[in-house]
Amino acid sequence: MQVQLTNRQQHILWATVRHYIATAEPVGSKALIEEFDLGVSSATIRNVMGVLEKSGLLYQPHTSAGRIPSDSGYRMYVDQLITPSGASAPRTEALAKEVEDTLQKRLHWEDWSLETLLQGAAQILATLSGCISLITMPQTHTAQLRHLQLMQIEAGRIMLIVVTDGYETHSKLMDLLSESAETQPDPEVIDRELQIVTNFLNSHLRGRSLLELATLDWSELDQEFQRYGEFLKKSVAELTRRTLAPSATQIMVRGVAEVLRQPEFSQLQQVKTIIHLLEEEQDQLWRLIFEASEPEDLGKSRVTVRIGAENPLEPIRTCTLITSTYRRGSVPVGSVGVLGPTRLDYESAIAVVAAAADYLSEAFS
């Protein structure tokens, strides 16, 4: 049921959330009067906090303590009390600009491998957010062929190299001819033919997805190049199986040690379950954080915020997970996100995730 709050109730809820995020201490009326200009008495604040508690937005961890936000309280804070035109807007805009500038200065797309780039982006995201950062490797079945190269490594041994539009490289080495072949072609002839075949394939296949390459009819090659047809068919099929298989490095994870120092993670068993999820059950986590739905405005990233019990995975049901997709053109290919306690600086975390997703989308496009 949707809770309707008055302006005063909204203001006091906002102040309570802000104070608790900053201090990690239960909030009382005295603390709010000292920190915020609420324009009301301590008694009024206590009455309003009582109403907010009855509405399920605040609760008392102990009978003699102040109050702290519930998952529902954080949800209302995120959905209704954070606005682009609010008082925190200049701060979040500045932080988004800082993320973009830092990524541009420290990441070098032309010189680094794809995995190294995403590891660097994950580290920057963890540092700026103070959370565990999560960046998925791009989905290679949506990747398109940028360049293909055939080269002779030694007599009868050919390497196929495929470079995707995300600058991810895959290679496959195979024997061109069987050992039972009566004659071996002149290596110089093979080199010339390989270059011709390479040029032919690039002109016809550039821009196609790897999945398309695996289903091509290689018999369409000119008759004089038929001996390469079976080699290409087997090589591309093997590359496709390899790239579509789950990868042990499918999710880049950074910032674990820092965030686990937060008081919310003082229970050893809780820490163990989170680390187990991050290290051993990434397939479950991947399905949760990879959001493939289309936002209304493809020029901006849609940020998803899951708070506490909204997370379907038990190990993180006391955490907040904030994610967004990065894209190649209009196609979602991966996700970027942060994982932290529900006591989270939501404005900053949302701004950081959105800025990182936008940067990666621009880079991949």
Short mmCIF file of C-alpha atoms in Angstrom, two decimals:
data_model
loop_
_atom_site.label_atom_id
_atom_site.label_comp_id
_atom_site.label_asym_id
_atom_site.label_seq_id
_atom_site.Cartn_x
_atom_site.Cartn_y
_atom_site.Cartn_z
CA MET A 1 0.00 0.00 0.00
CA GLN A 2 1.34 3.41 -0.99
CA VAL A 3 1.96 5.67 2.02
CA GLN A 4 0.96 9.30 1.57
CA LEU A 5 3.04 11.75 3.61
CA THR A 6 2.59 15.43 4.30
CA ASN A 7 5.38 17.85 3.40
CA ARG A 8 6.47 17.96 7.05
CA GLN A 9 6.55 14.19 7.31
CA GLN A 10 8.55 13.96 4.08
CA HIS A 11 11.03 16.55 5.33
CA ILE A 12 11.57 14.74 8.64
CA LEU A 13 11.92 11.37 6.89
CA TRP A 14 14.47 12.91 4.51
CA ALA A 15 16.42 14.38 7.45
CA THR A 16 16.32 11.10 9.36
CA VAL A 17 17.66 9.14 6.40
CA ARG A 18 20.40 11.70 5.73
CA HIS A 19 21.52 11.73 9.37
CA TYR A 20 21.55 7.95 9.66
CA ILE A 21 23.51 7.56 6.41
CA ALA A 22 26.15 9.94 7.76
CA THR A 23 26.44 8.57 11.31
CA ALA A 24 25.20 4.95 11.37
CA GLU A 25 23.62 5.85 14.72
CA PRO A 26 19.88 5.66 15.54
CA VAL A 27 18.34 9.11 15.08
CA GLY A 28 16.51 11.06 17.74
CA SER A 29 14.66 14.39 17.61
CA LYS A 30 17.52 16.26 19.29
CA ALA A 31 20.00 15.25 16.58
CA LEU A 32 17.62 16.44 13.84
CA ILE A 33 17.07 19.82 15.51
CA GLU A 34 20.82 20.34 15.86
CA GLU A 35 21.65 19.37 12.27
CA PHE A 36 18.66 20.51 10.21
CA ASP A 37 16.53 23.64 10.12
CA LEU A 38 13.18 21.89 10.41
CA GLY A 39 11.32 24.84 11.91
CA VAL A 40 9.39 22.69 14.41
CA SER A 41 9.77 21.69 18.06
CA SER A 42 11.40 18.53 19.39
CA ALA A 43 7.98 17.27 20.47
CA THR A 44 6.59 17.70 16.96
CA ILE A 45 9.53 15.79 15.49
CA ARG A 46 8.98 12.93 17.95
CA ASN A 47 5.29 12.78 17.03
CA VAL A 48 6.08 12.72 13.31
CA MET A 49 8.74 10.03 13.79
CA GLY A 50 6.11 8.00 15.65
CA VAL A 51 3.76 8.30 12.68
CA LEU A 52 6.59 7.28 10.31
CA GLU A 53 7.31 4.27 12.49
CA LYS A 54 3.65 3.18 12.44
CA SER A 55 3.73 3.53 8.65
CA GLY A 56 6.68 1.11 8.47
CA LEU A 57 9.16 3.73 7.23
CA LEU A 58 11.22 3.90 10.44
CA TYR A 59 11.83 1.48 13.30
CA GLN A 60 13.59 1.33 16.65
CA PRO A 61 16.40 -1.25 16.95
CA HIS A 62 16.00 -0.99 20.74
CA THR A 63 13.22 0.48 22.87
CA SER A 64 15.49 3.17 24.33
CA ALA A 65 17.20 4.04 21.05
CA GLY A 66 16.35 6.49 18.32
CA ARG A 67 14.93 5.38 15.00
CA ILE A 68 16.51 4.17 11.76
CA PRO A 69 15.07 3.82 8.25
CA SER A 70 13.49 0.55 7.17
CA ASP A 71 13.78 -0.82 3.64
CA SER A 72 10.44 0.89 2.91
CA GLY A 73 11.79 4.15 4.28
CA TYR A 74 14.81 3.97 2.01
CA ARG A 75 12.51 3.10 -0.89
CA MET A 76 10.40 6.20 -0.34
CA TYR A 77 13.56 8.26 0.05
CA VAL A 78 14.89 7.05 -3.31
CA ASP A 79 11.60 7.22 -5.19
CA GLN A 80 10.11 10.44 -3.81
CA LEU A 81 12.63 12.45 -1.81
CA ILE A 82 15.58 12.51 -4.22
CA THR A 83 14.78 14.86 -7.09
CA PRO A 84 17.01 16.23 -9.88
CA SER A 85 16.16 19.77 -8.80
CA GLY A 86 16.71 19.11 -5.09
CA ALA A 87 19.39 20.56 -2.85
CA SER A 88 21.75 17.66 -3.57
CA ALA A 89 21.60 18.10 -7.36
CA PRO A 90 24.79 20.22 -7.71
CA ARG A 91 26.70 17.65 -5.63
CA THR A 92 25.51 14.66 -7.66
CA GLU A 93 26.14 16.47 -10.94
CA ALA A 94 29.67 17.28 -9.80
CA LEU A 95 30.24 13.66 -8.80
CA ALA A 96 28.98 12.39 -12.17
CA LYS A 97 31.40 14.77 -13.89
CA GLU A 98 34.21 13.52 -11.64
CA VAL A 99 33.46 9.92 -12.62
CA GLU A 100 33.47 10.77 -16.32
CA ASP A 101 36.70 12.78 -16.09
CA THR A 102 38.45 10.10 -14.05
CA LEU A 103 37.48 7.33 -16.45
CA GLN A 104 38.64 9.35 -19.45
CA LYS A 105 41.98 10.21 -17.85
CA ARG A 106 42.85 6.79 -16.44
CA LEU A 107 41.44 4.40 -19.05
CA HIS A 108 43.05 4.00 -22.47
CA TRP A 109 40.83 2.08 -24.88
CA GLU A 110 43.38 2.11 -27.69
CA ASP A 111 46.19 0.49 -25.68
CA TRP A 112 44.56 -1.92 -23.20
CA SER A 113 42.77 -5.25 -23.48
CA LEU A 114 39.04 -5.28 -22.86
CA GLU A 115 39.39 -7.16 -19.57
CA THR A 116 42.06 -4.76 -18.30
CA LEU A 117 39.87 -1.79 -19.19
CA LEU A 118 36.85 -3.12 -17.32
CA GLN A 119 39.01 -4.02 -14.31
CA GLY A 120 40.26 -0.45 -14.27
CA ALA A 121 36.72 0.92 -14.55
CA ALA A 122 35.58 -1.36 -11.70
CA GLN A 123 38.39 -0.12 -9.45
CA ILE A 124 37.56 3.53 -10.16
CA LEU A 125 33.87 2.86 -9.48
CA ALA A 126 34.67 1.15 -6.16
CA THR A 127 36.95 3.99 -5.07
CA LEU A 128 34.47 6.74 -5.88
CA SER A 129 31.39 4.99 -4.49
CA GLY A 130 32.91 3.33 -1.42
CA CYS A 131 30.98 0.18 -2.38
CA ILE A 132 31.70 -3.17 -3.99
CA SER A 133 31.71 -2.50 -7.73
CA LEU A 134 30.40 -5.04 -10.24
CA ILE A 135 30.95 -4.83 -14.00
CA THR A 136 29.97 -7.70 -16.28
CA MET A 137 31.99 -8.62 -19.32
CA PRO A 138 30.09 -7.75 -22.52
CA GLN A 139 27.90 -10.44 -24.00
CA THR A 140 29.95 -11.72 -26.91
CA HIS A 141 26.99 -13.24 -28.73
CA THR A 142 25.90 -9.66 -29.43
CA ALA A 143 29.42 -8.64 -30.47
CA GLN A 144 30.00 -7.99 -34.14
CA LEU A 145 33.01 -8.86 -36.26
CA ARG A 146 35.39 -5.94 -36.65
CA HIS A 147 38.27 -7.80 -38.29
CA LEU A 148 39.23 -11.34 -39.21
CA GLN A 149 42.74 -12.52 -40.02
CA LEU A 150 44.09 -15.83 -41.32
CA MET A 151 47.82 -16.48 -41.00
CA GLN A 152 50.14 -19.42 -41.50
CA ILE A 153 52.07 -20.19 -38.33
CA GLU A 154 54.04 -23.09 -39.81
CA ALA A 155 53.58 -25.52 -42.66
CA GLY A 156 49.99 -26.72 -42.62
CA ARG A 157 49.17 -24.87 -39.38
CA ILE A 158 46.78 -21.93 -39.69
CA MET A 159 45.60 -19.47 -37.06
CA LEU A 160 42.26 -17.69 -37.27
CA ILE A 161 42.10 -14.42 -35.32
CA VAL A 162 38.76 -12.67 -34.77
CA VAL A 163 38.50 -9.12 -33.38
CA THR A 164 35.06 -7.92 -32.29
CA ASP A 165 33.76 -4.36 -32.36
CA GLY A 166 34.47 -4.19 -28.61
CA TYR A 167 38.16 -4.91 -29.37
CA GLU A 168 37.92 -8.35 -27.78
CA THR A 169 40.21 -10.84 -29.52
CA HIS A 170 39.69 -14.59 -30.01
CA SER A 171 42.00 -17.00 -31.82
CA LYS A 172 42.00 -20.62 -32.92
CA LEU A 173 44.91 -22.72 -34.21
CA MET A 174 44.19 -25.76 -36.38
CA ASP A 175 45.75 -28.02 -39.00
CA LEU A 176 44.82 -26.99 -42.51
CA LEU A 177 45.50 -30.38 -44.14
CA SER A 178 45.41 -33.89 -42.77
CA GLU A 179 48.68 -35.79 -42.30
CA SER A 180 47.53 -38.28 -44.93
CA ALA A 181 47.53 -35.65 -47.68
CA GLU A 182 49.87 -36.75 -50.49
CA THR A 183 51.28 -33.29 -51.22
CA GLN A 184 51.76 -30.17 -49.14
CA PRO A 185 51.11 -26.84 -50.89
CA ASP A 186 53.93 -24.34 -51.27
CA PRO A 187 53.95 -22.15 -48.10
CA GLU A 188 54.26 -19.00 -50.24
CA VAL A 189 51.14 -20.02 -52.15
CA ILE A 190 49.33 -20.61 -48.85
CA ASP A 191 50.34 -17.13 -47.61
CA ARG A 192 49.03 -15.45 -50.75
CA GLU A 193 45.80 -17.42 -50.65
CA LEU A 194 45.29 -16.68 -46.96
CA GLN A 195 45.58 -12.96 -47.60
CA ILE A 196 43.07 -13.17 -50.45
CA VAL A 197 40.66 -15.20 -48.30
CA THR A 198 41.13 -12.75 -45.41
CA ASN A 199 40.26 -9.78 -47.63
CA PHE A 200 37.29 -11.66 -49.09
CA LEU A 201 35.90 -12.62 -45.66
CA ASN A 202 36.35 -9.15 -44.15
CA SER A 203 34.51 -7.52 -47.04
CA HIS A 204 31.58 -9.94 -46.70
CA LEU A 205 31.42 -10.62 -42.96
CA ARG A 206 32.35 -7.37 -41.21
CA GLY A 207 29.47 -6.23 -38.99
CA ARG A 208 27.95 -9.70 -38.53
CA SER A 209 27.60 -11.22 -35.06
CA LEU A 210 29.76 -14.15 -33.98
CA LEU A 211 26.63 -16.26 -33.77
CA GLU A 212 25.92 -15.55 -37.44
CA LEU A 213 29.45 -16.59 -38.40
CA ALA A 214 28.94 -20.00 -36.80
CA THR A 215 25.94 -20.72 -39.04
CA LEU A 216 27.34 -19.49 -42.37
CA ASP A 217 27.45 -21.75 -45.42
CA TRP A 218 31.19 -21.83 -46.04
CA SER A 219 30.66 -23.66 -49.34
CA GLU A 220 29.96 -20.23 -50.81
CA LEU A 221 33.71 -19.64 -50.98
CA ASP A 222 35.16 -19.70 -54.47
CA GLN A 223 36.12 -23.20 -55.57
CA GLU A 224 39.85 -22.46 -55.50
CA PHE A 225 39.61 -21.72 -51.77
CA GLN A 226 37.52 -24.74 -50.84
CA ARG A 227 40.32 -26.29 -48.82
CA TYR A 228 39.87 -23.46 -46.28
CA GLY A 229 36.13 -23.99 -45.96
CA GLU A 230 36.18 -26.89 -43.47
CA PHE A 231 38.95 -25.23 -41.45
CA LEU A 232 36.96 -22.01 -41.17
CA LYS A 233 33.75 -23.83 -40.32
CA LYS A 234 35.36 -25.79 -37.46
CA SER A 235 37.38 -22.82 -36.18
CA VAL A 236 34.46 -20.39 -36.02
CA ALA A 237 32.19 -23.02 -34.44
CA GLU A 238 34.80 -23.63 -31.73
CA LEU A 239 35.30 -19.90 -31.14
CA THR A 240 31.55 -19.39 -30.83
CA ARG A 241 31.17 -22.22 -28.29
CA ARG A 242 34.06 -20.77 -26.30
CA THR A 243 32.77 -17.19 -26.27
CA LEU A 244 29.20 -18.18 -25.35
CA ALA A 245 30.32 -20.35 -22.42
CA PRO A 246 30.18 -18.85 -18.89
CA SER A 247 33.48 -17.20 -18.02
CA ALA A 248 35.21 -17.31 -14.65
CA THR A 249 35.92 -13.59 -15.05
CA GLN A 250 32.43 -12.72 -16.25
CA ILE A 251 31.95 -10.17 -13.46
CA MET A 252 34.72 -7.78 -12.44
CA VAL A 253 34.51 -7.32 -8.64
CA ARG A 254 36.41 -4.62 -6.77
CA GLY A 255 36.17 -2.86 -3.38
CA VAL A 256 35.24 -5.86 -1.21
CA ALA A 257 37.72 -5.19 1.60
CA GLU A 258 36.72 -1.56 2.00
CA VAL A 259 32.95 -2.01 2.16
CA LEU A 260 33.17 -4.97 4.54
CA ARG A 261 34.60 -2.62 7.16
CA GLN A 262 31.17 -1.02 7.45
CA PRO A 263 29.37 -1.77 10.76
CA GLU A 264 26.55 -3.50 8.89
CA PHE A 265 28.97 -6.30 7.99
CA SER A 266 30.24 -7.04 11.50
CA GLN A 267 28.71 -10.53 11.47
CA LEU A 268 31.28 -13.02 10.14
CA GLN A 269 28.69 -15.39 8.72
CA GLN A 270 27.07 -12.62 6.69
CA VAL A 271 30.46 -11.66 5.25
CA LYS A 272 31.14 -15.27 4.31
CA THR A 273 27.85 -15.63 2.42
CA ILE A 274 28.44 -12.41 0.48
CA ILE A 275 31.99 -13.39 -0.47
CA HIS A 276 30.79 -16.87 -1.45
CA LEU A 277 28.20 -15.29 -3.74
CA LEU A 278 30.77 -12.98 -5.33
CA GLU A 279 33.34 -15.71 -5.85
CA GLU A 280 31.45 -18.97 -6.32
CA GLU A 281 27.93 -18.11 -7.52
CA GLN A 282 28.51 -15.41 -10.08
CA ASP A 283 26.02 -17.04 -12.43
CA GLN A 284 23.20 -16.21 -9.99
CA LEU A 285 24.49 -12.70 -9.48
CA TRP A 286 24.91 -12.15 -13.22
CA ARG A 287 21.28 -13.01 -13.90
CA LEU A 288 20.26 -10.45 -11.28
CA ILE A 289 22.43 -7.52 -12.36
CA PHE A 290 22.24 -7.85 -16.14
CA GLU A 291 19.21 -5.78 -17.02
CA ALA A 292 18.32 -6.01 -20.68
CA SER A 293 15.13 -3.94 -20.68
CA GLU A 294 14.97 -0.85 -22.87
CA PRO A 295 14.84 2.58 -21.23
CA GLU A 296 12.59 5.20 -22.74
CA ASP A 297 15.53 7.43 -23.59
CA LEU A 298 18.42 5.49 -25.13
CA GLY A 299 20.64 8.52 -24.60
CA LYS A 300 20.58 7.97 -20.83
CA SER A 301 21.09 4.94 -18.66
CA ARG A 302 18.23 3.68 -16.53
CA VAL A 303 19.38 2.95 -12.99
CA THR A 304 17.78 0.11 -11.00
CA VAL A 305 17.89 0.28 -7.19
CA ARG A 306 17.13 -2.87 -5.17
CA ILE A 307 16.98 -2.25 -1.44
CA GLY A 308 17.29 -4.95 1.22
CA ALA A 309 14.55 -7.58 0.93
CA GLU A 310 13.85 -6.48 -2.66
CA ASN A 311 16.94 -8.49 -3.62
CA PRO A 312 15.95 -12.09 -4.45
CA LEU A 313 19.35 -13.52 -3.47
CA GLU A 314 19.48 -14.33 0.25
CA PRO A 315 23.13 -13.28 0.88
CA ILE A 316 22.43 -9.69 -0.17
CA ARG A 317 18.97 -9.18 1.31
CA THR A 318 20.48 -6.80 3.84
CA CYS A 319 22.26 -4.84 1.10
CA THR A 320 21.43 -2.33 -1.60
CA LEU A 321 22.27 -3.18 -5.20
CA ILE A 322 22.33 -0.35 -7.75
CA THR A 323 22.81 -1.29 -11.41
CA SER A 324 22.55 0.04 -14.92
CA THR A 325 23.29 -1.40 -18.35
CA TYR A 326 25.95 -0.27 -20.74
CA ARG A 327 25.19 -0.56 -24.42
CA ARG A 328 26.57 -0.99 -27.88
CA GLY A 329 24.32 1.36 -29.81
CA SER A 330 20.82 0.46 -28.60
CA VAL A 331 21.71 -3.11 -27.55
CA PRO A 332 22.43 -3.82 -23.85
CA VAL A 333 25.67 -5.81 -23.67
CA GLY A 334 26.65 -5.62 -20.00
CA SER A 335 25.93 -4.15 -16.59
CA VAL A 336 27.70 -1.88 -14.16
CA GLY A 337 26.69 -1.65 -10.53
CA VAL A 338 27.58 -1.19 -6.88
CA LEU A 339 26.71 -3.29 -3.83
CA GLY A 340 26.72 -1.81 -0.35
CA PRO A 341 24.75 -1.61 2.90
CA THR A 342 21.22 -0.21 2.81
CA ARG A 343 22.69 2.71 4.77
CA LEU A 344 24.06 4.13 1.54
CA ASP A 345 24.62 7.59 0.10
CA TYR A 346 22.00 6.95 -2.56
CA GLU A 347 22.38 10.23 -4.44
CA SER A 348 26.10 9.67 -4.92
CA ALA A 349 25.87 5.95 -5.68
CA ILE A 350 23.14 6.43 -8.28
CA ALA A 351 25.08 9.26 -9.92
CA VAL A 352 28.30 7.20 -10.02
CA VAL A 353 26.61 4.14 -11.55
CA ALA A 354 24.76 6.19 -14.17
CA ALA A 355 27.92 8.07 -15.15
CA ALA A 356 29.97 4.88 -15.42
CA ALA A 357 27.29 3.17 -17.53
CA ASP A 358 27.05 6.18 -19.85
CA TYR A 359 30.83 6.26 -20.24
CA LEU A 360 31.06 2.55 -21.08
CA SER A 361 28.15 2.85 -23.52
CA GLU A 362 29.87 5.72 -25.30
CA ALA A 363 33.15 3.82 -25.43
CA PHE A 364 31.56 0.63 -26.78
CA SER A 365 29.53 2.53 -29.36
#
